[in-house]
Amino acid sequence: MGKHRVNVIKEEELAVQKRSGLRINNVSKEMQELQKHWHSVIQTIHSNANVVAFMNSRVGQYLDDHPFVALSLLMFVAVSAIPVAFFLVFVVTTAVMACIGVIVMEGVVIAIGGIALLCVLCGLGALSLGVSGVLSVSYVALSTLVNYWCASRDQIRKPDVNGSLPQKKPGLDLSANAAKSE
């Protein structure tokens, strides 16, 4: 079907040239080369299997019979390709930026969470040191007081080797303070 159309076009061109009194020999060599190149491109397109299959379909036959509709469709596709391409670039760019934004936002949230965790852990470390210090001082003080208190009671209960009670040493006397507080 496509080859038949090309042959018809060639015959029409020859008839127009004969009627107007022009001959093919009068056409410049450059124009002849351009025509040969153009016809080889057309032959390549018409011999393509996909084009042949399309031209044998109902849509292809309709467009072959109605060249104005085919030209309008071709112009619409050509003109609409640029806006569609811009829209697709916009969609892809927006999607990439959204992904990058999510990654950046996630990084910021993780960084803020990490800093907050670091602050909490530092506070807990300082609190642990403070509580450990208070407990250590309390333990040392209480154990010293208990040891002193137990030692002074033991000396009161045990008589001296001579049989007399031991003399009280000047200094801290907890037993006297305990008796006064009762």
PDB file of C-alpha atoms in Angstrom, residues 70-167:
ATOM      1  CA  ALA A  70      -3.044  13.069   9.437  1.00  0.00           C
ATOM      2  CA  LEU A  71      -1.263  16.449   9.184  1.00  0.00           C
ATOM      3  CA  SER A  72      -3.387  17.888  12.019  1.00  0.00           C
ATOM      4  CA  LEU A  73      -2.621  14.888  14.212  1.00  0.00           C
ATOM      5  CA  LEU A  74       1.077  15.111  13.379  1.00  0.00           C
ATOM      6  CA  MET A  75       1.140  18.835  14.213  1.00  0.00           C
ATOM      7  CA  PHE A  76      -0.724  18.254  17.478  1.00  0.00           C
ATOM      8  CA  VAL A  77       1.734  15.544  18.538  1.00  0.00           C
ATOM      9  CA  ALA A  78       4.735  17.683  17.541  1.00  0.00           C
ATOM     10  CA  VAL A  79       3.465  20.812  19.304  1.00  0.00           C
ATOM     11  CA  SER A  80       2.294  18.996  22.433  1.00  0.00           C
ATOM     12  CA  ALA A  81       5.593  17.135  22.863  1.00  0.00           C
ATOM     13  CA  ILE A  82       7.365  20.154  24.369  1.00  0.00           C
ATOM     14  CA  PRO A  83       4.779  20.913  27.106  1.00  0.00           C
ATOM     15  CA  VAL A  84       4.483  17.227  27.935  1.00  0.00           C
ATOM     16  CA  ALA A  85       8.287  16.977  28.194  1.00  0.00           C
ATOM     17  CA  PHE A  86       8.397  20.035  30.491  1.00  0.00           C
ATOM     18  CA  PHE A  87       5.655  18.541  32.641  1.00  0.00           C
ATOM     19  CA  LEU A  88       7.490  15.213  32.926  1.00  0.00           C
ATOM     20  CA  VAL A  89      10.713  17.020  33.849  1.00  0.00           C
ATOM     21  CA  PHE A  90       8.755  18.965  36.481  1.00  0.00           C
ATOM     22  CA  VAL A  91       7.256  15.749  37.895  1.00  0.00           C
ATOM     23  CA  VAL A  92      10.622  13.989  38.069  1.00  0.00           C
ATOM     24  CA  THR A  93      12.312  17.044  39.595  1.00  0.00           C
ATOM     25  CA  THR A  94       9.559  17.410  42.175  1.00  0.00           C
ATOM     26  CA  ALA A  95       9.773  13.727  43.086  1.00  0.00           C
ATOM     27  CA  VAL A  96      13.564  13.901  43.445  1.00  0.00           C
ATOM     28  CA  MET A  97      13.342  17.062  45.532  1.00  0.00           C
ATOM     29  CA  ALA A  98      10.671  15.475  47.725  1.00  0.00           C
ATOM     30  CA  CYS A  99      12.892  12.449  48.315  1.00  0.00           C
ATOM     31  CA  ILE A 100      15.862  14.665  49.080  1.00  0.00           C
ATOM     32  CA  GLY A 101      13.676  16.797  51.339  1.00  0.00           C
ATOM     33  CA  VAL A 102      12.477  13.732  53.226  1.00  0.00           C
ATOM     34  CA  ILE A 103      16.046  12.528  53.619  1.00  0.00           C
ATOM     35  CA  VAL A 104      17.212  15.955  54.810  1.00  0.00           C
ATOM     36  CA  MET A 105      14.220  16.269  57.153  1.00  0.00           C
ATOM     37  CA  GLU A 106      14.874  12.803  58.523  1.00  0.00           C
ATOM     38  CA  GLY A 107      18.525  13.730  59.038  1.00  0.00           C
ATOM     39  CA  VAL A 108      17.554  16.908  60.884  1.00  0.00           C
ATOM     40  CA  VAL A 109      15.091  15.045  63.095  1.00  0.00           C
ATOM     41  CA  ILE A 110      17.670  12.355  63.868  1.00  0.00           C
ATOM     42  CA  ALA A 111      20.298  15.015  64.629  1.00  0.00           C
ATOM     43  CA  ILE A 112      17.939  16.872  66.981  1.00  0.00           C
ATOM     44  CA  GLY A 113      16.972  13.572  68.628  1.00  0.00           C
ATOM     45  CA  GLY A 114      20.652  12.644  68.994  1.00  0.00           C
ATOM     46  CA  ILE A 115      21.458  16.000  70.579  1.00  0.00           C
ATOM     47  CA  ALA A 116      18.474  15.640  72.938  1.00  0.00           C
ATOM     48  CA  LEU A 117      19.611  12.114  73.854  1.00  0.00           C
ATOM     49  CA  LEU A 118      23.142  13.378  74.474  1.00  0.00           C
ATOM     50  CA  CYS A 119      21.811  16.116  76.776  1.00  0.00           C
ATOM     51  CA  VAL A 120      19.637  13.640  78.703  1.00  0.00           C
ATOM     52  CA  LEU A 121      22.543  11.194  79.055  1.00  0.00           C
ATOM     53  CA  CYS A 122      24.867  13.978  80.255  1.00  0.00           C
ATOM     54  CA  GLY A 123      22.254  15.033  82.796  1.00  0.00           C
ATOM     55  CA  LEU A 124      21.812  11.455  83.952  1.00  0.00           C
ATOM     56  CA  GLY A 125      25.588  11.076  84.190  1.00  0.00           C
ATOM     57  CA  ALA A 126      25.866  14.226  86.326  1.00  0.00           C
ATOM     58  CA  LEU A 127      22.931  13.064  88.476  1.00  0.00           C
ATOM     59  CA  SER A 128      24.555   9.640  88.863  1.00  0.00           C
ATOM     60  CA  LEU A 129      27.844  11.237  89.943  1.00  0.00           C
ATOM     61  CA  GLY A 130      26.025  13.478  92.417  1.00  0.00           C
ATOM     62  CA  VAL A 131      23.976  10.643  93.903  1.00  0.00           C
ATOM     63  CA  SER A 132      27.067   8.397  94.020  1.00  0.00           C
ATOM     64  CA  GLY A 133      29.021  11.155  95.778  1.00  0.00           C
ATOM     65  CA  VAL A 134      26.256  11.733  98.335  1.00  0.00           C
ATOM     66  CA  LEU A 135      25.874   8.000  98.944  1.00  0.00           C
ATOM     67  CA  SER A 136      29.662   7.534  99.253  1.00  0.00           C
ATOM     68  CA  VAL A 137      29.990  10.416 101.718  1.00  0.00           C
ATOM     69  CA  SER A 138      26.954   9.165 103.635  1.00  0.00           C
ATOM     70  CA  TYR A 139      28.359   5.642 103.764  1.00  0.00           C
ATOM     71  CA  VAL A 140      31.765   6.827 104.975  1.00  0.00           C
ATOM     72  CA  ALA A 141      30.216   9.158 107.541  1.00  0.00           C
ATOM     73  CA  LEU A 142      27.720   6.602 108.825  1.00  0.00           C
ATOM     74  CA  SER A 143      30.262   3.784 108.926  1.00  0.00           C
ATOM     75  CA  THR A 144      32.682   6.036 110.812  1.00  0.00           C
ATOM     76  CA  LEU A 145      29.954   7.052 113.252  1.00  0.00           C
ATOM     77  CA  VAL A 146      28.789   3.464 113.726  1.00  0.00           C
ATOM     78  CA  ASN A 147      32.369   2.266 114.257  1.00  0.00           C
ATOM     79  CA  TYR A 148      33.033   5.046 116.754  1.00  0.00           C
ATOM     80  CA  TRP A 149      29.738   4.435 118.540  1.00  0.00           C
ATOM     81  CA  CYS A 150      30.326   0.666 118.701  1.00  0.00           C
ATOM     82  CA  ALA A 151      33.909   1.194 119.887  1.00  0.00           C
ATOM     83  CA  SER A 152      32.845   3.572 122.662  1.00  0.00           C
ATOM     84  CA  ARG A 153      30.152   1.127 123.869  1.00  0.00           C
ATOM     85  CA  ASP A 154      32.621  -1.709 123.891  1.00  0.00           C
ATOM     86  CA  GLN A 155      35.031   0.312 126.006  1.00  0.00           C
ATOM     87  CA  ILE A 156      32.270   1.173 128.456  1.00  0.00           C
ATOM     88  CA  ARG A 157      31.284  -2.462 128.909  1.00  0.00           C
ATOM     89  CA  LYS A 158      34.794  -3.802 129.290  1.00  0.00           C
ATOM     90  CA  PRO A 159      36.511  -2.842 132.484  1.00  0.00           C
ATOM     91  CA  ASP A 160      40.123  -1.847 132.297  1.00  0.00           C
ATOM     92  CA  VAL A 161      42.811  -4.298 133.215  1.00  0.00           C
ATOM     93  CA  ASN A 162      43.043  -2.672 136.679  1.00  0.00           C
ATOM     94  CA  GLY A 163      39.371  -3.260 137.246  1.00  0.00           C
ATOM     95  CA  SER A 164      38.349   0.337 136.888  1.00  0.00           C
ATOM     96  CA  LEU A 165      36.281   1.813 134.125  1.00  0.00           C
ATOM     97  CA  PRO A 166      38.197   3.515 131.366  1.00  0.00           C
ATOM     98  CA  GLN A 167      38.595   7.252 131.503  1.00  0.00           C
TER      99      GLN A 167
END
